[in-house]
Coordinates of C-alpha atoms in Angstrom, one line a residue:
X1 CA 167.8 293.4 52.2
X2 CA 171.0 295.7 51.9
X3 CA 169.9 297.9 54.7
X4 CA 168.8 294.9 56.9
X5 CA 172.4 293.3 56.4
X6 CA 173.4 297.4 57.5
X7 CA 171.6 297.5 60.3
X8 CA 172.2 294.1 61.4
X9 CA 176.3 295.0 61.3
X10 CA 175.6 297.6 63.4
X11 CA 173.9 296.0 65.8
X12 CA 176.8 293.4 66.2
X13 CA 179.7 295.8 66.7
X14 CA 177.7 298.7 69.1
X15 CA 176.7 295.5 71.2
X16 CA 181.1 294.4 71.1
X17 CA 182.1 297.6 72.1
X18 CA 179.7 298.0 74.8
X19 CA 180.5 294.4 75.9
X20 CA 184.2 295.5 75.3
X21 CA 183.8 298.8 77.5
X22 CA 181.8 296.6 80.1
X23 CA 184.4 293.7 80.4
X24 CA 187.6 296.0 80.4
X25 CA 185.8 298.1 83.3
X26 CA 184.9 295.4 85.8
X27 CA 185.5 296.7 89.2
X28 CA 188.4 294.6 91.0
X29 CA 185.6 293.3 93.5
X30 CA 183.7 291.6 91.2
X31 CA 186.2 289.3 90.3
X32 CA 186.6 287.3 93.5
X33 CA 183.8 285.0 92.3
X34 CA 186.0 283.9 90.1
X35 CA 187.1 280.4 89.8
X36 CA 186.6 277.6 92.2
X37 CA 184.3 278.4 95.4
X38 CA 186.9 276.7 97.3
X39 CA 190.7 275.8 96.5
X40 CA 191.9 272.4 97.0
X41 CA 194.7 271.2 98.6
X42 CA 197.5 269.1 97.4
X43 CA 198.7 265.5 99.3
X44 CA 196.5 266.4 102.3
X45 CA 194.9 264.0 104.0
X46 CA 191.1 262.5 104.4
X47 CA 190.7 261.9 107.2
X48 CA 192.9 264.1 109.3
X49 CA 196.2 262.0 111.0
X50 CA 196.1 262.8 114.8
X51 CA 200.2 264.1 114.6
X52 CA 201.3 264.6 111.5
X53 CA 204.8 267.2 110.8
X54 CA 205.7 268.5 107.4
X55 CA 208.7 270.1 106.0
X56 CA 209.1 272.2 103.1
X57 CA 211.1 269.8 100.9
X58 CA 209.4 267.5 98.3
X59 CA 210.2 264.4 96.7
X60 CA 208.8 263.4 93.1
X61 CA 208.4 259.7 91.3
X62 CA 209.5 257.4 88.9
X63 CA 206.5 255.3 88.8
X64 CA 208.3 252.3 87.6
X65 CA 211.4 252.3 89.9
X66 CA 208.9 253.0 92.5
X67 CA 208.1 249.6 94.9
X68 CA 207.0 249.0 98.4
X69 CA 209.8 246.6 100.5
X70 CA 208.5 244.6 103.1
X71 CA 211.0 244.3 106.5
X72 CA 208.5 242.6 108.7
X73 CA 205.5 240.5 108.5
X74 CA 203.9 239.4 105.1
X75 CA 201.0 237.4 104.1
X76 CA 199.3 237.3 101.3
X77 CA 196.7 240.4 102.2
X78 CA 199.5 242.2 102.1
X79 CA 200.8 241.5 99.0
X80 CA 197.3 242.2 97.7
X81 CA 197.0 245.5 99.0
X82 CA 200.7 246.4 97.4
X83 CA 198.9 245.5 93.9
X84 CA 195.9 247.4 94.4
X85 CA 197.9 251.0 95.8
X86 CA 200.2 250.9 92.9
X87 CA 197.5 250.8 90.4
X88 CA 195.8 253.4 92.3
X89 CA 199.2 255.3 93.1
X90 CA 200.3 256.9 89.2
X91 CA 197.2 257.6 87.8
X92 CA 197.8 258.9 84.9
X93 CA 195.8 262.6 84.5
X94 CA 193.0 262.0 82.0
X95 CA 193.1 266.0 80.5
X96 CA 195.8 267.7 78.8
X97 CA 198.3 270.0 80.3
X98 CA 200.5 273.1 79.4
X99 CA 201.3 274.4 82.7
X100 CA 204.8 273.9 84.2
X101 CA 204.8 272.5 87.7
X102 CA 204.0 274.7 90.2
X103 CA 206.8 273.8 92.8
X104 CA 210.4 276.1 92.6
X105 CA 213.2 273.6 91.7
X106 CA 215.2 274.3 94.6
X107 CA 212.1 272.8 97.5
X108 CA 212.7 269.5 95.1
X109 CA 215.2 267.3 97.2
X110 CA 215.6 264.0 95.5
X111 CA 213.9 260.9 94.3
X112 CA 210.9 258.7 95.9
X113 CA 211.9 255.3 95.4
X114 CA 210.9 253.0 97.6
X115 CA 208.7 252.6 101.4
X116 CA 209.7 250.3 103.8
X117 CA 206.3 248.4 105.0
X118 CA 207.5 246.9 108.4
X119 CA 204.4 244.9 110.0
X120 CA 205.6 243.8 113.5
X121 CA 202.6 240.5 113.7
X122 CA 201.5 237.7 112.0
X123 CA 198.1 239.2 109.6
X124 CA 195.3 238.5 111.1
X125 CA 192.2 236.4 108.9
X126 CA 189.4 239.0 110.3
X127 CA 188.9 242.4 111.2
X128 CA 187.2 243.2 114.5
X129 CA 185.7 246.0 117.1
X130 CA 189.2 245.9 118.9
X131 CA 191.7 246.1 115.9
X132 CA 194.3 247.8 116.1
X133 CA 194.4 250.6 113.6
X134 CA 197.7 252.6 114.4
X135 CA 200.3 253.5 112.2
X136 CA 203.1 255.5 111.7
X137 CA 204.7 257.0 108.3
X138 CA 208.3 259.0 107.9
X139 CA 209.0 260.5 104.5
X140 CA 212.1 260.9 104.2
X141 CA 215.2 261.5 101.2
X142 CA 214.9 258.9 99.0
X143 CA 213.0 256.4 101.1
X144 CA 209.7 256.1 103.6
X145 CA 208.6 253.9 106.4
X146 CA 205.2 252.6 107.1
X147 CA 205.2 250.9 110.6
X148 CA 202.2 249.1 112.2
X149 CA 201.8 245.8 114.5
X150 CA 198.8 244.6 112.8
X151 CA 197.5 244.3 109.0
X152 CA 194.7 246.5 109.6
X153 CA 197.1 249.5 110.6
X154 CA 198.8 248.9 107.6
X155 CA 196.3 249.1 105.8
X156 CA 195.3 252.9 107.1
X157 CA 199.1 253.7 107.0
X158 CA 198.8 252.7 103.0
X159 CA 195.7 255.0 102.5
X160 CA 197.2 257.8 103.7
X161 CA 200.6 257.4 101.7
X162 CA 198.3 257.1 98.9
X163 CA 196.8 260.3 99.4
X164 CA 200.5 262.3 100.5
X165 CA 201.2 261.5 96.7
X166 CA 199.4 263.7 94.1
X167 CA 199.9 264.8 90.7
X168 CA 201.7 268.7 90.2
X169 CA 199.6 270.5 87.9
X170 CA 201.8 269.7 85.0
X171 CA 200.0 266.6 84.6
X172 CA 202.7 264.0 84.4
X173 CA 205.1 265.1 87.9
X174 CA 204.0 263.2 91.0
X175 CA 205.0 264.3 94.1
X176 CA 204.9 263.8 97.7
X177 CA 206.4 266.1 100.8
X178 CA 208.4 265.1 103.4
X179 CA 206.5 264.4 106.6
X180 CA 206.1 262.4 109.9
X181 CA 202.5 260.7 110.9
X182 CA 201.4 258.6 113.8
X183 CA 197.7 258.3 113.6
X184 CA 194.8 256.3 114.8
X185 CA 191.2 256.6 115.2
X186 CA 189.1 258.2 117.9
X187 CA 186.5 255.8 117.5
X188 CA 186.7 251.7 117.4
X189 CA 183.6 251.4 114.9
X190 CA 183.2 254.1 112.0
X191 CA 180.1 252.5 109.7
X192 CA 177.9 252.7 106.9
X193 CA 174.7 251.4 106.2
X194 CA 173.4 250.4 102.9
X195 CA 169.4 249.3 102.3
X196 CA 169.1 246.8 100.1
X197 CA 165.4 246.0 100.3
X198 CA 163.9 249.3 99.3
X199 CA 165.6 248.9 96.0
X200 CA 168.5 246.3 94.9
X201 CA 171.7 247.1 94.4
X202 CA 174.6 245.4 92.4
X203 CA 177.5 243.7 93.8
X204 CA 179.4 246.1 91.7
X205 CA 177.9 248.9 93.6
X206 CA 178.7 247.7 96.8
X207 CA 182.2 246.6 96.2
X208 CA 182.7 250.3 95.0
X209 CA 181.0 252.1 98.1
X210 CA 183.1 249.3 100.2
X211 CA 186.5 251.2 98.1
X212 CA 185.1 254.5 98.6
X213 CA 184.4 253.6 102.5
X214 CA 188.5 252.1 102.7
X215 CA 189.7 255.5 101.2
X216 CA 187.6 257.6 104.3
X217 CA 189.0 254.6 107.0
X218 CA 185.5 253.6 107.5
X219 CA 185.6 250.0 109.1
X220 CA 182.1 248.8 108.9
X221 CA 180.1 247.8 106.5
X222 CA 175.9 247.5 107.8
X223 CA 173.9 245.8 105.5
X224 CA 170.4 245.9 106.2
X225 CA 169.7 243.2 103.4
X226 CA 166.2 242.8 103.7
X227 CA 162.7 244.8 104.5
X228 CA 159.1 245.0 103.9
X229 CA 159.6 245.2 100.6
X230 CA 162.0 242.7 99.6
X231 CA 163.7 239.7 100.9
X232 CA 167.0 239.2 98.4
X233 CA 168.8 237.3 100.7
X234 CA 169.1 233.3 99.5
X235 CA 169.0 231.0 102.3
X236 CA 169.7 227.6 101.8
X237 CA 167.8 226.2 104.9
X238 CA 164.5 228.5 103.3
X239 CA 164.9 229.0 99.9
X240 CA 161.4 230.4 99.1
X241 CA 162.1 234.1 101.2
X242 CA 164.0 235.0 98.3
X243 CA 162.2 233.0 95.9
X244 CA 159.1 234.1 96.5
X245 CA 160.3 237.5 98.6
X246 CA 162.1 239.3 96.3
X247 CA 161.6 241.7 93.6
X248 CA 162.4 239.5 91.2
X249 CA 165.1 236.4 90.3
X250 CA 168.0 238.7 89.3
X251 CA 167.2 240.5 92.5
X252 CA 168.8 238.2 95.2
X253 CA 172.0 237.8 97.1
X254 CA 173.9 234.5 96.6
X255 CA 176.0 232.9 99.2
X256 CA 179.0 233.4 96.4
X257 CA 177.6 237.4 96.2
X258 CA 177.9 237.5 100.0
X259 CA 181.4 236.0 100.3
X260 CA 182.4 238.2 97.7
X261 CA 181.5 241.2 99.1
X262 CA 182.6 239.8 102.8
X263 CA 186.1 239.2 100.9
X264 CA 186.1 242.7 98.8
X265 CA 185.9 244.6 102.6
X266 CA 188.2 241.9 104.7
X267 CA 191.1 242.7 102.1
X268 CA 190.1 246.6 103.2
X269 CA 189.9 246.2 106.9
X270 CA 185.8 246.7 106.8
X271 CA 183.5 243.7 108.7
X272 CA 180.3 243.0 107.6
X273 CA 177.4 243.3 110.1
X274 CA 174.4 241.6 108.8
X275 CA 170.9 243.2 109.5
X276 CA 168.1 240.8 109.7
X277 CA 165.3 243.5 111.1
X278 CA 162.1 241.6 113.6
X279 CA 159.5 241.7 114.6
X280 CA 158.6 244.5 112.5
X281 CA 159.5 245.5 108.7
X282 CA 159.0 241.5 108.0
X283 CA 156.2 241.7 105.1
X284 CA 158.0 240.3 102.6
X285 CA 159.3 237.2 104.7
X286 CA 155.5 236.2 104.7
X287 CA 155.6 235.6 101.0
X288 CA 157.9 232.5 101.9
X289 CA 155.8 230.2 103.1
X290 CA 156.2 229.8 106.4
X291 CA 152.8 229.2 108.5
X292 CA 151.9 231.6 110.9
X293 CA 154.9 233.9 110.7
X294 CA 152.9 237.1 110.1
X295 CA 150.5 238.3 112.5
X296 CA 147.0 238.2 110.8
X297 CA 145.4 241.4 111.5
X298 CA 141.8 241.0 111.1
X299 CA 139.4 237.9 110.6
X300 CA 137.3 239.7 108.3
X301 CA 140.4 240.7 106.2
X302 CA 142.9 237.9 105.6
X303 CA 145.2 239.1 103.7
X304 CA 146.1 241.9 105.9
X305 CA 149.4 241.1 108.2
X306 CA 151.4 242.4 110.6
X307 CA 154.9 242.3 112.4
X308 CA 155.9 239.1 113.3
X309 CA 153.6 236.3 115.6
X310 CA 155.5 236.8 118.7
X311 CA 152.9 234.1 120.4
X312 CA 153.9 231.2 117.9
X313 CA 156.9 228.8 119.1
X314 CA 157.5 227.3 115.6
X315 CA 158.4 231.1 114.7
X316 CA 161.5 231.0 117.3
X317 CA 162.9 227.9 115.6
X318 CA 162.7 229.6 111.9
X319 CA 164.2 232.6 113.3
X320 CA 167.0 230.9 115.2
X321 CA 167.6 228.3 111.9
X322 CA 167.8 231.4 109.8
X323 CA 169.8 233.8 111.6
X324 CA 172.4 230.5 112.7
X325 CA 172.8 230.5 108.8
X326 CA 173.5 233.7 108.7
X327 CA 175.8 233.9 111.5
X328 CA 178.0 231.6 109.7
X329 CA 178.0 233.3 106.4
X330 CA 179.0 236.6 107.6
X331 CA 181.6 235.6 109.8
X332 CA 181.3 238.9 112.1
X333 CA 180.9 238.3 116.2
X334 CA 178.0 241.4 116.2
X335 CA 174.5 240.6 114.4
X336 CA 171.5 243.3 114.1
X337 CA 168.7 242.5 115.0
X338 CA 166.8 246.0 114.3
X339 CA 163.8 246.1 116.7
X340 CA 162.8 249.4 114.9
X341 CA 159.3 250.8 114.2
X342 CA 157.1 247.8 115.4
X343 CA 154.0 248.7 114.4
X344 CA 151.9 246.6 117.0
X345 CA 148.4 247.7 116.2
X346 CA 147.6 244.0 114.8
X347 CA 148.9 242.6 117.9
X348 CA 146.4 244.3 120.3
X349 CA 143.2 243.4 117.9
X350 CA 144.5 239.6 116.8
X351 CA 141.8 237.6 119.6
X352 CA 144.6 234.6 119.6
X353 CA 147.5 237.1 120.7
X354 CA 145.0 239.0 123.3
X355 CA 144.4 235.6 124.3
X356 CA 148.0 234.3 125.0
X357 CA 149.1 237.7 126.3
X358 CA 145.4 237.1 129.6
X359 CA 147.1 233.5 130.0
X360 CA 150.6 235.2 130.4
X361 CA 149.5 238.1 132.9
X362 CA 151.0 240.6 130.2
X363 CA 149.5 243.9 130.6
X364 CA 150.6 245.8 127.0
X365 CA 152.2 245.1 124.2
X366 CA 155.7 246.2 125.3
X367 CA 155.5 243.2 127.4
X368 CA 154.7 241.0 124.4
X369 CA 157.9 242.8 122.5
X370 CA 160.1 241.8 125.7
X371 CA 159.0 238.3 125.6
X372 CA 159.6 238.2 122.1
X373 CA 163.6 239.9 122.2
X374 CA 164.0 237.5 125.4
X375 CA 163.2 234.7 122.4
X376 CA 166.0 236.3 120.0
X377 CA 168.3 237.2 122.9
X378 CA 168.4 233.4 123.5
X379 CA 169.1 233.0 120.1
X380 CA 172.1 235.1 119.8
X381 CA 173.5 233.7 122.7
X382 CA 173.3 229.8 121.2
X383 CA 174.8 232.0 118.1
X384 CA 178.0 233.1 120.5
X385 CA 176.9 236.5 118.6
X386 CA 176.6 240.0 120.4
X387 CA 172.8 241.6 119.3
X388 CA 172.7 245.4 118.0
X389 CA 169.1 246.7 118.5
X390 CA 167.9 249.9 117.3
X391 CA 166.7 252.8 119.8
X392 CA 163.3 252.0 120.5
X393 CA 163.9 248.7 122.3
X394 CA 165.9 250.6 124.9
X395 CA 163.3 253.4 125.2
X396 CA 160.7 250.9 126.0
X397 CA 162.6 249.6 128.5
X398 CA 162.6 245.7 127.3
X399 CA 164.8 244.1 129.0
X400 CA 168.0 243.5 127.5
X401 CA 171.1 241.5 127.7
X402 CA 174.4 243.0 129.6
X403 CA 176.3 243.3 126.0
X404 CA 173.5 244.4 123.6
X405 CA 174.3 247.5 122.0
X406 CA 171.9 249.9 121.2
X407 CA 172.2 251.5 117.9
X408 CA 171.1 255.5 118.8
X409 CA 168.8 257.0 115.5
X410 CA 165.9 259.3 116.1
X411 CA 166.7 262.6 117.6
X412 CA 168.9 264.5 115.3
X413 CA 171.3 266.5 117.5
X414 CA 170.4 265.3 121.0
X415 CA 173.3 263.1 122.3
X416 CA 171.3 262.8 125.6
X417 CA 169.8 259.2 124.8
X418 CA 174.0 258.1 124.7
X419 CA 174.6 259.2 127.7
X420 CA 171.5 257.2 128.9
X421 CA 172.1 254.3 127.3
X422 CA 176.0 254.4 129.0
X423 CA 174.8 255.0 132.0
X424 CA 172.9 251.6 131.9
X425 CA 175.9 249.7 131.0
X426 CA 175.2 249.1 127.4
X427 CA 177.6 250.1 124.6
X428 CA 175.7 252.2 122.4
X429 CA 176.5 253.3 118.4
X430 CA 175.2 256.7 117.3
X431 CA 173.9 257.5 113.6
X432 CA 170.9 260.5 115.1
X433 CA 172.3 263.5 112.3
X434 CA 174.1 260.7 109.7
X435 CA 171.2 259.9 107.5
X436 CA 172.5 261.0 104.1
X437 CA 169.5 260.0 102.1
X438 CA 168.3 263.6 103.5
X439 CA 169.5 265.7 101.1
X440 CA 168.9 269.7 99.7
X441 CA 170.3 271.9 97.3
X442 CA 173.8 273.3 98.2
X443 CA 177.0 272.9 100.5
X444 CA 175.5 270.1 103.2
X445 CA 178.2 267.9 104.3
X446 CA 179.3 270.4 106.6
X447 CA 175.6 269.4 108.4
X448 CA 177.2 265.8 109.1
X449 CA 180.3 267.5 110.1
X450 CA 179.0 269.2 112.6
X451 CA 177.3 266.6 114.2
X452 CA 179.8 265.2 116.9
X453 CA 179.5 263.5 120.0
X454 CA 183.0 263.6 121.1
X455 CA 182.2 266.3 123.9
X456 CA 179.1 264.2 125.6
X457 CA 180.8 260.7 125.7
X458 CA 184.3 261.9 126.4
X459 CA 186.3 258.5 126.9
X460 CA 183.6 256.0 127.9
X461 CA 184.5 252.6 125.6
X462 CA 180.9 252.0 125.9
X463 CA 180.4 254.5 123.2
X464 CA 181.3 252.3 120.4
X465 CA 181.6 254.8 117.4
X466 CA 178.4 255.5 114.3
X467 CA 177.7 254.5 111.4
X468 CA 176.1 257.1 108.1
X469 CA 172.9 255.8 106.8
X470 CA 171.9 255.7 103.4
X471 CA 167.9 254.3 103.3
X472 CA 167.2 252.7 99.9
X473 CA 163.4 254.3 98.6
X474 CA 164.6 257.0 96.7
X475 CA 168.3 255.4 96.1
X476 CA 169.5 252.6 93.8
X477 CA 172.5 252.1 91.3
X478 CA 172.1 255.4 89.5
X479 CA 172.9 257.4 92.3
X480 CA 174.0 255.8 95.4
X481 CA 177.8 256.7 94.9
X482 CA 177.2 260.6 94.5
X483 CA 175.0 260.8 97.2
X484 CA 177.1 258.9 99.3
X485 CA 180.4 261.0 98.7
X486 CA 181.7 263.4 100.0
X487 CA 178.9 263.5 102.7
X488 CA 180.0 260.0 104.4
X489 CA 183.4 261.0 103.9
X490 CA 182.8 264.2 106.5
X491 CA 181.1 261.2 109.1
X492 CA 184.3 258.9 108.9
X493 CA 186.5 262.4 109.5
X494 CA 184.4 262.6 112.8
X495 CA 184.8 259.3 113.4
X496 CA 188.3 259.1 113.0
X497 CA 190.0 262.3 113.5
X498 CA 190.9 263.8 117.2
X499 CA 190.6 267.6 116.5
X500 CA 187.8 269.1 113.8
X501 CA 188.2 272.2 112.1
X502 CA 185.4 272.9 109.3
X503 CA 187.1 275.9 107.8
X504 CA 190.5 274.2 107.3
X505 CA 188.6 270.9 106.2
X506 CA 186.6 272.6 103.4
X507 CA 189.8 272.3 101.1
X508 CA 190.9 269.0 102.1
X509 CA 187.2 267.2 101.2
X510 CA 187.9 269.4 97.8
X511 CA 191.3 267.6 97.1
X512 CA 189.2 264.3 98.4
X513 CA 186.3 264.9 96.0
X514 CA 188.7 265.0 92.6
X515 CA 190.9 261.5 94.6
X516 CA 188.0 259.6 94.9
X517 CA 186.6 261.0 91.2
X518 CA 190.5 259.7 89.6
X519 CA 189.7 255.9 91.8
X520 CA 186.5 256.1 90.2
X521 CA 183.6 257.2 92.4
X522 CA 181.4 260.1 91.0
X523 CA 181.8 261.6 94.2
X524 CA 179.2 265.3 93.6
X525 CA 180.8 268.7 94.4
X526 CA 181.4 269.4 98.2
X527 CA 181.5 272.7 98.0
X528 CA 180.2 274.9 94.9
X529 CA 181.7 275.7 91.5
X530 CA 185.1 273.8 91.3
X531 CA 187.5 271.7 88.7
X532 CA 189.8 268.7 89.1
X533 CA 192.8 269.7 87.5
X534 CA 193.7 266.0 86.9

């Protein structure tokens, strides 16, 4: 055993000095894969301001003689806001820290102590397509400025002091520089879209993608509610489609779980566009008990159904009771009414629709679908609410009303279809390359990044904005807020921002990742190996 142990000690210090020999001679080029893939920046902004000016002086906090002064407008959204940045303002760093602060005393000018909030109109009760969004910010000595006429430009002008403040890398010195912004977004309607049919999602969940979405400046909220495989929404005037329709009781929306999540986004600027999605994707609104909603697909097989009866009158009057419910709830002027994927196979072998469609003179089935949206365009117009429709509706040429927009999906990089769409006078939302349930191994939001229309619709207001899309079968609860972020977060800079630059972006999304990780959302790595030194 002696000569084992020998042996054995042998072993251990041949195999240190060779280690020792091999770390001590590392050629200098090996060691620029060390630390972080990418360096983040400090109190840079997410999304990027259109003007922004900084000078080389800095100011740093007293969180508790900090406060914001109001010299315009208030109201009490206002006041709410001012409770919800300061909480989010002096985070304290959770790790701890030996490092002195990395900024040379003389660049240190003074004291942050207070910013002026001056809002030049009465708040507004509702966000909309036409809000105004502009602010402007001036850092200055001792005090800031945050001007804005409405309280949705305050609310953007609040983000991004938010994010000019960060934490030196001693771990207790927060800081901001001195600067001038005036910013305001390229495009009017900057959305995501969350499935809640494919699997169900908290109201948690929501209300912290609807945070993560106010810290990009996203302004819309889409929330396809239900599908084929679930119908969560609870509707008063039919109570069994969730009843009956959804996975299960603990699986459906309230009226009190909408209005809270229509509340959680209005105190953020974000609307709320219901998506109620016909003729097609409908199976689970046949488990409510409504006769003759689903189109019965074969006599010999009856209990295999189909998209929506488009032949049955009663069917118009459930849609237009439901959807006038709906309308109400959700408060927004613009209601989807998807359109998507119609699978009309049962129509064309149901004897009482081939019937109908001989009495008619209707040649196809495309002429069945435009007598069917001519139904739920008369609907929305009794609503007083302007119809979305996705893609396919316009490429089959059903006929559609002067202000239906058509929501642009299903070919990734080809803005072509906008221009189209433009050109026939309809506004037109764009989400072709934004589907972040796709996902690989590696650096993609830079995929999403790339993806801009700017160049093909130029200045045409018809070209509303887009809207990221997350598809719920392979998302739920566990991992809809890392998936989500950073990747939306490089859509909404699209979006929003008037000049893209990928290269100088890659270390602002960085500093974004570890802002939206301290507020809370488990926001995965943008761009390889990195650490959030707070």
């Amino acid at each position: 055993m002696q000569s084992n142990n020998m042996h054995y000690n042998n072993l251990i210090t041949n195999s240190f000095v060779i280690c020792s020999i091999i770390l001590f001679s590392v050629p200098q080029s090996f060691n620029q894969n060390v630390g972080p893939t990418v360096k983040m920046t400090n109190g840079q902004v997410w999304p990027k301001p259109v003007m922004q000016h900084v000078y080389d002086e800095y100011l740093t906090f007293e969180p508790e003689n900090f406060h914001f002064n109001i010299t315009g407008y208030s109201c009490d959204d206002l006041q709410d806001a001012f409770k919800r940045y300061n909480s989010m303002l002096f985070l304290k760093a959770t790790k701890t820290f030996k490092q002195n602060t990395s900024l040379p005393k003389d660049l240190i000018i003074g004291k942050m102590e207070v910013l002026n909030v001056q809002m030049t109109n009465p708040c507004e009760n509702y966000p909309s397509l036409n809000m105004d969004e502009k602010y402007e910010i001036i850092i200055n000595n001792s005090s800031g400025l945050l001007l804005a006429s409405s309280i949705w430009g305050i609310l953007r002008g609040l983000e991004t002091f938010s994010q000019l403040v960060y934490l030196e890398t001693d771990g207790s010195t927060f800081v901001i520089r001195r600067t001038s912004i005036v910013d305001y977004p390229k495009f009017r309607h900057r959305g995501f879209l969350l499935d809640t049919s494919r699997h169900y999602f908290s109201i948690e969940s929501i209300t912290k993608t609807l945070d993560a979405m106010s810290y990009s400046k996203m302004n819309v909220f889409h929330w396809h509610m239900v599908d084929d495989q679930s119908f969560p929404y609870q509707s008063s005037a039919f109570p069994n489609l969730s009843e009956r329709g959804a996975f299960g009781k603990s699986a459906i929306y309230t009226k009190d779980d909408v209005r809270r999540v229509i509340k959680h986004a209005q105190l953020r600027g974000i609307r709320v566009i219901p998506e109620f999605d016909t003729p097609g994707h409908t199976l689970s609104w046949g488990l409510g008990g409504v006769p003759g909603l689903l189109t019965e697909c074969s006599d010999s097989d009856p209990n295999h159904f189909g998209p929506i009866d488009p032949t049955v009158e009663e069917n118009y009057n459930f849609i237009g009771t439901l959807l006038s419910e709906v309308s109400e709830l959700f408060q927004d002027n613009y209601l989807h009414l998807g359109g998507d994927e119609v699978d009309s196979s049962c129509w064309t072998t149901n004897k009482k629709i081939q019937n109908f469609m001989h009495r008619n003179n209707m040649k196809n089935v495309v002429e069945l679908k435009d007598y069917y949206f001519a139904n739920m365009f008369n609907i929305t117009r009794n609503l007083k609410t302007v119809p979305i429709v996705w893609e396919e509706i316009f490429d089959e040429n059903i006929h559609l009303d002067t202000n239906t927009v058509v929501h642009v999906w299903k070919d990734s990089y080809d803005y072509s279809i906008v221009s189209k769409v433009m050109k026939s006078g309809h506004p037109v939302l764009f989400s072709s390359c934004w589907y972040v349930n796709y996902i690989k191994y590696g650096t993609d939001w830079p995929n999403f990044y790339r993806c801009d229309p700017t160049a093909e619709v130029g200045d045409n207001r018809l070209f509303l904005g887009g809207e990221a899309c997350m598809w719920g079968e392979f998302v739920d609860d566990t991992n809809l807020l890392p998936l989500t972020w950073p990747r939306t977060s490089a859509v909404a800079e699209v979006l929003w921002s008037h000049t893209l630059n990928e290269t100088e972006a890659k270390y602002r999304i960085e500093e974004h990742v570890c802002r939206m990780r301290r507020r809370g959302i488990p926001a995965q790595p943008a761009n390889g190996p990195s650490y959030c030194h707070y």
